[in-house]
Amino acid sequence: MMNRKLFLIVFLNIVVSFGLALASAAQQVPSASLLDPQTAEKANAHEDELYQSAKDALDSGEYDNAIKQFDEVVKIHGRKADGAMYWKAYALNKAGNKAQALTSIGELRKNYPKSNWLRDAGALEQEIRGVSNPENISDEELKLLAIQTLMNSDQEKAVPLLEKIIMGNYPPKLKDKALFVLSQSGSDKAQQILMGVAKANNQPDLQKRAIRYIGMNGVNRAVLKEIYNSSTDMGVKKSVFQAWLMCGCKDDVAALAKTEKNPELRREAIRYLGMMGGRAELLDFYKNSPDVETRKEAVGAMLMCGCSHELAEIVQTEKDPAVLDKAINTLGMVGGEESLAALTKVYNSQADVSTKKKVINALFLRGAGKEMVALAKKETNPELNRSLISKMSLMNSPEISDYMMEILNK
């Protein structure tokens, strides 16, 4: 009896210890940098989404909501934690919580002593403590109105005023507007400021906007390449891709895709080639890239430029199963009669059942009822016949209705 009691006591101690260990492990969430690439990418995307949502709330004047969301970003301890701390302090100040705002600035300095947001945080602290520039208009809406009128003002007077706003402690919406006005100006001074913001990393969010504005005005293409090559920030590099898209700089993107060593950025370049209508460039990547993943990415990007002719040729000749599957799926989403004819030809020429099923699914996505009925009438494989009928049962077309009646009347 005594041994049994002793056993129960020991057993309960083990269970409690195990439970505490599990609870402790559950609280230790690994940072994105310690996760596998796919999981890290998802974690970064979640962080970006939270951060953007918080900024939208801030721009809309929903300060309490913004504070809560920036706090969630801070708790992730990710790439945007220091920026979230700054904007949390900014929102707290706007909401009238000056003491809490100063506390948030102190936490930013303590936890991120090398942050690019410290300069803005210092300016915000000065404003909270009452050290402000008397020349500035206090009403932000009036500032926005004044900026809108600067487009037709004396540029020599307007540009320095806009520069003060961009470099000062103002809301992101106001800074963005000032930066946009500068980007529309043809003066050398305005372009110098724009390029300075695009190259600097002391205002990360504004830097990305400046990069995109350079792309919009279509000049200084060399600056975009310089920024891309000199930056180690993935967000900055992706902003350069957006700028290249805006200026139609397809040659720059194609050249980069051939030399970029980072797989994620190389895939990004190939996707942008698709958005820019780079049919010849994508076909070149497909034919000359030795690795399967790059070839698959090139095939997938052909959807965005409607490369039905190129895809029709690929599905007839491709030997690698993974690339062939990608080509079949992509062709199913591309319009045109040529794609339907190519899919039907692949179905009839392939012996592999799994490949035929991929074609059936692609035809289903196209709503190609007529073509599917024609294949079903000739199909002798029961498995494939069931697959065709199963997909057609979810579709609505006169040919399918007639064929179903034929089956029922047999």
Coordinates of C-alpha atoms in Angstrom, one line a residue:
M1 CA 0.0 0.0 0.0
M2 CA 2.9 2.3 0.9
N3 CA 4.6 1.6 -2.3
R4 CA 1.5 2.4 -4.3
K5 CA 1.2 5.8 -2.5
L6 CA 4.8 6.5 -3.2
F7 CA 4.4 5.6 -6.9
L8 CA 1.4 8.0 -7.2
I9 CA 3.3 10.9 -5.6
V10 CA 6.3 10.4 -7.9
F11 CA 3.9 10.1 -10.9
L12 CA 2.1 13.3 -10.1
N13 CA 5.3 15.2 -9.6
I14 CA 6.5 14.0 -13.1
V15 CA 3.1 15.1 -14.7
V16 CA 3.3 18.5 -13.0
S17 CA 6.9 19.0 -14.1
F18 CA 6.1 18.0 -17.6
G19 CA 3.2 20.3 -17.8
L20 CA 5.3 23.2 -16.6
A21 CA 7.9 22.4 -19.2
L22 CA 5.3 22.4 -21.9
A23 CA 3.9 25.8 -20.7
S24 CA 7.4 27.3 -20.7
A25 CA 8.1 26.0 -24.2
A26 CA 4.8 27.3 -25.5
Q27 CA 5.7 30.8 -24.3
Q28 CA 9.0 30.8 -26.1
V29 CA 8.1 31.7 -29.7
P30 CA 11.0 31.7 -32.0
S31 CA 11.8 34.8 -34.0
A32 CA 11.3 34.7 -37.8
S33 CA 15.1 34.5 -38.3
L34 CA 15.2 31.1 -36.6
L35 CA 12.4 29.6 -38.6
D36 CA 12.7 27.8 -41.9
P37 CA 12.5 30.2 -44.9
Q38 CA 8.9 29.4 -45.8
T39 CA 7.7 29.9 -42.2
A40 CA 9.8 33.0 -41.8
E41 CA 8.3 34.5 -44.9
K42 CA 4.8 33.9 -43.5
A43 CA 5.8 35.5 -40.2
N44 CA 7.3 38.5 -41.9
A45 CA 4.1 38.9 -44.1
H46 CA 2.0 38.8 -40.9
E47 CA 4.2 41.4 -39.3
D48 CA 4.0 43.7 -42.4
E49 CA 0.2 43.3 -42.5
L50 CA -0.2 44.3 -38.8
Y51 CA 2.2 47.3 -39.2
Q52 CA 0.4 48.6 -42.3
S53 CA -3.0 48.2 -40.6
A54 CA -1.7 50.2 -37.6
K55 CA -0.4 52.9 -39.9
D56 CA -3.7 53.1 -41.7
A57 CA -5.5 53.6 -38.4
L58 CA -2.9 56.3 -37.5
D59 CA -3.5 58.2 -40.8
S60 CA -7.2 58.0 -40.2
G61 CA -6.9 59.6 -36.8
E62 CA -7.9 56.3 -35.0
Y63 CA -5.2 56.8 -32.4
D64 CA -6.4 54.3 -29.7
N65 CA -6.7 51.6 -32.4
A66 CA -3.3 52.5 -33.8
I67 CA -1.7 52.3 -30.4
K68 CA -3.1 48.8 -29.8
Q69 CA -1.9 47.5 -33.2
F70 CA 1.5 49.0 -33.0
D71 CA 1.8 47.4 -29.6
E72 CA 1.1 44.0 -31.2
V73 CA 3.9 44.6 -33.8
V74 CA 6.3 45.5 -30.9
K75 CA 5.5 42.2 -29.2
I76 CA 6.6 40.3 -32.3
H77 CA 10.2 41.6 -31.8
G78 CA 10.6 41.5 -35.6
R79 CA 12.0 43.8 -38.3
K80 CA 9.5 46.6 -37.7
A81 CA 9.5 46.6 -33.9
D82 CA 11.5 49.9 -33.6
G83 CA 9.4 51.7 -36.2
A84 CA 6.2 50.5 -34.3
M85 CA 7.6 51.9 -31.1
Y86 CA 8.1 55.3 -32.7
W87 CA 4.6 55.4 -34.2
K88 CA 3.1 54.2 -31.0
A89 CA 4.7 57.1 -29.2
Y90 CA 3.5 59.4 -31.9
A91 CA -0.1 58.1 -31.6
L92 CA 0.1 58.3 -27.8
N93 CA 1.1 62.0 -28.1
K94 CA -1.8 62.7 -30.5
A95 CA -4.2 61.0 -28.1
G96 CA -3.0 63.3 -25.4
N97 CA -1.0 60.7 -23.4
K98 CA 2.3 62.7 -23.4
A99 CA 3.8 60.9 -20.4
Q100 CA 3.2 57.5 -22.0
A101 CA 4.6 58.8 -25.3
L102 CA 7.8 59.8 -23.6
T103 CA 8.0 56.4 -22.0
S104 CA 7.7 54.7 -25.4
I105 CA 10.5 56.9 -26.8
G106 CA 12.7 55.9 -23.8
E107 CA 12.0 52.2 -24.5
L108 CA 12.9 52.7 -28.1
R109 CA 16.3 54.2 -27.1
K110 CA 16.9 51.4 -24.6
N111 CA 15.9 48.4 -26.7
Y112 CA 17.1 49.7 -30.1
P113 CA 20.1 52.0 -29.6
K114 CA 21.1 51.8 -33.3
S115 CA 17.6 52.2 -34.8
N116 CA 17.0 54.5 -37.8
W117 CA 14.0 55.9 -36.0
L118 CA 15.9 57.5 -33.2
R119 CA 16.2 60.8 -35.1
D120 CA 12.5 61.1 -35.5
A121 CA 12.0 60.0 -31.9
G122 CA 14.2 62.9 -30.8
A123 CA 12.2 65.4 -32.8
L124 CA 9.0 64.0 -31.4
E125 CA 10.4 64.3 -27.8
Q126 CA 11.2 67.9 -28.4
E127 CA 7.7 68.6 -29.6
I128 CA 6.2 66.8 -26.6
R129 CA 8.4 68.8 -24.2
G130 CA 7.4 72.1 -25.9
V131 CA 10.6 72.7 -27.9
S132 CA 9.0 73.4 -31.4
N133 CA 9.7 75.6 -34.4
P134 CA 7.5 78.7 -34.2
E135 CA 7.7 79.1 -38.0
N136 CA 5.6 76.0 -38.6
I137 CA 1.9 76.1 -38.9
S138 CA 0.3 74.2 -36.0
D139 CA -2.7 73.0 -37.9
E140 CA -1.8 69.9 -40.0
E141 CA -4.8 70.3 -42.3
L142 CA -3.7 73.8 -43.1
K143 CA -0.2 72.4 -43.9
L144 CA -1.8 70.0 -46.4
L145 CA -3.8 72.7 -48.0
A146 CA -0.6 74.9 -48.2
I147 CA 1.3 72.0 -49.8
Q148 CA -1.4 71.6 -52.5
T149 CA -1.0 75.3 -53.5
L150 CA 2.8 75.0 -53.6
M151 CA 2.5 73.2 -57.0
N152 CA 1.9 76.6 -58.6
S153 CA 4.1 78.6 -56.2
D154 CA 7.7 79.9 -56.6
Q155 CA 9.7 76.8 -56.5
E156 CA 12.8 78.4 -55.0
K157 CA 10.7 79.3 -52.0
A158 CA 8.5 76.2 -52.0
V159 CA 11.2 73.5 -52.1
P160 CA 13.0 74.5 -48.8
L161 CA 9.6 74.6 -47.0
L162 CA 8.8 71.1 -48.3
E163 CA 12.2 69.9 -47.2
K164 CA 11.5 71.1 -43.7
I165 CA 8.3 69.1 -43.6
I166 CA 10.0 66.0 -44.9
M167 CA 12.9 66.2 -42.4
G168 CA 10.8 67.4 -39.5
N169 CA 8.4 65.6 -37.1
Y170 CA 5.2 65.5 -39.0
P171 CA 2.6 62.8 -39.7
P172 CA 3.4 60.3 -42.4
K173 CA 0.5 61.5 -44.6
L174 CA 1.9 65.1 -44.5
K175 CA 5.4 64.0 -45.3
D176 CA 4.3 61.8 -48.1
K177 CA 2.3 64.7 -49.7
A178 CA 5.3 67.0 -49.4
L179 CA 7.5 64.3 -51.0
F180 CA 5.0 63.8 -53.8
V181 CA 5.0 67.5 -54.6
L182 CA 8.8 67.4 -54.7
S183 CA 8.8 64.5 -57.1
Q184 CA 6.6 66.5 -59.5
S185 CA 9.0 69.4 -59.5
G186 CA 11.7 69.5 -62.2
S187 CA 14.1 71.7 -60.2
D188 CA 17.5 70.2 -59.5
K189 CA 17.1 71.0 -55.8
A190 CA 13.8 69.1 -55.5
Q191 CA 15.3 66.1 -57.3
Q192 CA 18.3 66.1 -55.1
I193 CA 16.1 66.0 -52.0
L194 CA 14.0 63.2 -53.5
M195 CA 17.1 61.1 -54.3
G196 CA 18.5 61.9 -50.8
V197 CA 15.4 60.5 -49.1
A198 CA 15.4 57.5 -51.4
K199 CA 19.1 56.7 -50.7
A200 CA 18.9 57.3 -46.9
N201 CA 17.5 54.8 -44.5
N202 CA 16.8 57.1 -41.5
Q203 CA 13.1 57.3 -42.5
P204 CA 12.4 53.8 -43.7
D205 CA 8.8 54.2 -44.7
L206 CA 9.4 57.5 -46.5
Q207 CA 12.4 56.0 -48.2
K208 CA 10.3 53.4 -49.9
R209 CA 7.8 56.0 -51.1
A210 CA 10.6 58.2 -52.5
I211 CA 11.9 55.2 -54.5
R212 CA 8.5 54.6 -56.0
Y213 CA 8.1 58.3 -56.8
I214 CA 11.5 58.2 -58.7
G215 CA 10.0 55.3 -60.7
M216 CA 6.8 57.4 -61.4
N217 CA 8.6 60.3 -62.9
G218 CA 10.7 58.0 -65.1
V219 CA 14.1 59.8 -64.6
N220 CA 17.2 58.8 -62.7
R221 CA 17.0 55.1 -63.7
A222 CA 20.7 54.8 -62.7
V223 CA 19.8 55.9 -59.1
L224 CA 17.3 53.0 -58.8
K225 CA 20.0 50.5 -59.7
E226 CA 22.4 52.1 -57.3
I227 CA 19.8 51.9 -54.4
Y228 CA 19.1 48.3 -55.2
N229 CA 22.7 47.3 -55.3
S230 CA 23.7 49.2 -52.1
S231 CA 20.8 48.1 -49.9
T232 CA 20.6 45.0 -47.8
D233 CA 16.9 45.6 -46.9
M234 CA 14.5 43.3 -48.7
G235 CA 11.7 45.9 -48.4
V236 CA 13.8 48.5 -50.1
K237 CA 14.8 46.2 -52.9
K238 CA 11.2 45.3 -53.5
S239 CA 10.3 49.0 -53.6
V240 CA 12.9 49.3 -56.4
F241 CA 11.1 46.6 -58.3
Q242 CA 7.8 48.6 -58.0
A243 CA 9.7 51.7 -59.2
W244 CA 11.0 49.8 -62.2
L245 CA 7.5 48.6 -63.0
M246 CA 6.2 52.2 -62.9
C247 CA 8.9 53.4 -65.3
G248 CA 8.7 50.4 -67.5
C249 CA 12.3 49.6 -67.0
K250 CA 12.1 46.0 -68.3
D251 CA 15.7 45.8 -69.3
D252 CA 16.9 46.6 -65.8
V253 CA 14.7 43.9 -64.3
A254 CA 15.8 41.3 -66.9
A255 CA 19.5 42.1 -66.3
L256 CA 19.1 41.8 -62.6
A257 CA 17.2 38.5 -62.8
K258 CA 20.2 37.0 -64.5
T259 CA 22.7 38.0 -61.8
E260 CA 20.7 38.1 -58.6
K261 CA 21.9 35.3 -56.2
N262 CA 19.0 35.6 -53.7
P263 CA 16.3 33.1 -54.7
E264 CA 13.4 35.2 -53.4
L265 CA 14.6 38.3 -55.2
R266 CA 15.2 36.4 -58.4
R267 CA 11.7 35.1 -58.3
E268 CA 10.5 38.6 -57.7
A269 CA 12.3 39.8 -60.7
I270 CA 10.8 37.1 -62.9
R271 CA 7.3 37.9 -61.6
Y272 CA 7.8 41.6 -62.4
L273 CA 8.9 40.6 -65.9
G274 CA 5.6 38.9 -66.3
M275 CA 3.7 42.1 -65.2
M276 CA 5.8 44.2 -67.6
G277 CA 5.0 42.0 -70.6
G278 CA 8.4 40.4 -70.9
R279 CA 7.5 37.5 -73.2
A280 CA 10.8 37.1 -74.8
E281 CA 12.7 37.5 -71.5
L282 CA 10.5 34.9 -69.7
L283 CA 11.0 32.4 -72.6
D284 CA 14.7 33.0 -72.4
F285 CA 14.7 32.2 -68.7
Y286 CA 12.6 29.1 -69.3
K287 CA 14.9 27.8 -72.0
N288 CA 18.3 28.7 -70.5
S289 CA 17.9 28.3 -66.7
P290 CA 19.4 25.1 -65.4
D291 CA 17.3 24.8 -62.2
V292 CA 13.7 23.7 -62.1
E293 CA 12.5 26.3 -59.7
T294 CA 13.5 29.2 -62.0
R295 CA 11.9 27.5 -65.0
K296 CA 8.7 27.0 -63.1
E297 CA 8.7 30.6 -62.0
A298 CA 9.2 31.8 -65.6
V299 CA 6.3 29.6 -66.7
G300 CA 4.0 30.9 -63.9
A301 CA 4.9 34.5 -64.8
M302 CA 3.7 33.9 -68.4
L303 CA 0.2 34.0 -67.1
M304 CA 0.5 37.8 -66.4
C305 CA 1.5 38.6 -70.0
G306 CA -0.9 36.2 -71.6
C307 CA 1.8 34.0 -73.2
S308 CA -0.7 31.4 -74.6
H309 CA 1.5 30.7 -77.6
E310 CA 4.7 30.2 -75.6
L311 CA 2.8 28.0 -73.0
A312 CA 1.2 25.9 -75.8
E313 CA 4.7 25.1 -77.1
I314 CA 6.0 24.3 -73.6
V315 CA 3.3 21.8 -72.7
Q316 CA 4.1 19.9 -76.0
T317 CA 7.8 19.6 -75.3
E318 CA 8.5 19.8 -71.6
K319 CA 9.9 16.6 -70.0
D320 CA 10.2 17.6 -66.4
P321 CA 7.0 16.6 -64.5
A322 CA 7.1 19.6 -62.2
V323 CA 7.6 22.2 -64.9
L324 CA 5.0 20.4 -67.1
D325 CA 2.4 20.5 -64.3
K326 CA 3.1 24.2 -63.8
A327 CA 2.7 24.9 -67.5
I328 CA -0.6 22.9 -67.8
N329 CA -2.1 24.8 -64.8
T330 CA -0.9 28.2 -66.1
L331 CA -2.2 27.4 -69.6
G332 CA -5.6 26.6 -68.0
M333 CA -5.8 30.1 -66.7
V334 CA -4.8 31.8 -69.9
G335 CA -7.5 32.8 -72.4
G336 CA -7.8 32.1 -76.1
E337 CA -8.6 29.2 -78.4
E338 CA -4.9 28.3 -78.8
S339 CA -4.7 27.3 -75.1
L340 CA -7.7 25.1 -75.4
A341 CA -6.4 23.4 -78.5
A342 CA -3.0 22.9 -76.8
L343 CA -4.5 21.4 -73.7
T344 CA -6.6 18.9 -75.7
K345 CA -3.5 17.9 -77.7
V346 CA -1.6 17.3 -74.5
Y347 CA -4.4 15.1 -73.1
N348 CA -4.5 13.0 -76.3
S349 CA -0.7 12.7 -76.6
Q350 CA 0.1 11.9 -72.9
A351 CA -0.1 8.3 -71.5
D352 CA 0.5 9.4 -67.9
V353 CA -2.9 9.4 -65.9
S354 CA -1.8 12.0 -63.4
T355 CA -0.8 14.4 -66.3
K356 CA -4.2 13.8 -68.0
K357 CA -5.9 14.6 -64.7
K358 CA -4.0 17.9 -64.6
V359 CA -5.3 18.7 -68.0
I360 CA -8.8 17.9 -67.0
N361 CA -8.5 20.3 -64.1
A362 CA -7.1 23.0 -66.4
L363 CA -10.0 22.5 -68.8
F364 CA -12.4 22.7 -65.8
L365 CA -10.8 26.1 -64.8
R366 CA -11.4 27.3 -68.3
G367 CA -15.0 26.2 -68.3
A368 CA -14.3 24.2 -71.5
G369 CA -17.4 22.0 -71.4
K370 CA -17.4 21.3 -75.1
E371 CA -13.8 20.1 -75.1
M372 CA -14.4 17.9 -72.0
V373 CA -17.4 16.2 -73.5
A374 CA -15.4 15.4 -76.6
L375 CA -12.7 13.8 -74.5
A376 CA -15.1 11.9 -72.3
K377 CA -16.8 10.3 -75.4
K378 CA -13.5 8.9 -76.5
E379 CA -12.0 8.0 -73.1
T380 CA -11.8 4.3 -72.4
N381 CA -10.0 4.5 -69.0
P382 CA -12.7 4.3 -66.3
E383 CA -10.7 6.4 -63.8
L384 CA -10.2 9.3 -66.2
N385 CA -13.8 9.0 -67.4
R386 CA -15.0 9.4 -63.8
S387 CA -12.7 12.3 -63.4
L388 CA -14.1 14.1 -66.4
I389 CA -17.7 13.4 -65.4
S390 CA -17.1 14.5 -61.9
K391 CA -15.7 17.9 -63.0
M392 CA -18.5 18.3 -65.6
S393 CA -21.1 17.7 -63.0
L394 CA -20.0 21.0 -61.4
M395 CA -20.3 22.9 -64.7
N396 CA -23.2 24.3 -66.7
S397 CA -23.2 24.1 -70.6
P398 CA -25.6 22.8 -73.3
E399 CA -23.0 20.3 -74.4
I400 CA -22.6 18.9 -70.9
S401 CA -26.4 18.7 -70.3
D402 CA -26.8 16.8 -73.6
Y403 CA -24.0 14.4 -72.7
M404 CA -25.4 13.7 -69.3
M405 CA -28.8 12.9 -70.8
E406 CA -27.0 10.4 -73.2
I407 CA -25.5 8.7 -70.2
L408 CA -28.8 8.5 -68.4
N409 CA -30.6 7.1 -71.4
K410 CA -28.1 4.2 -72.0

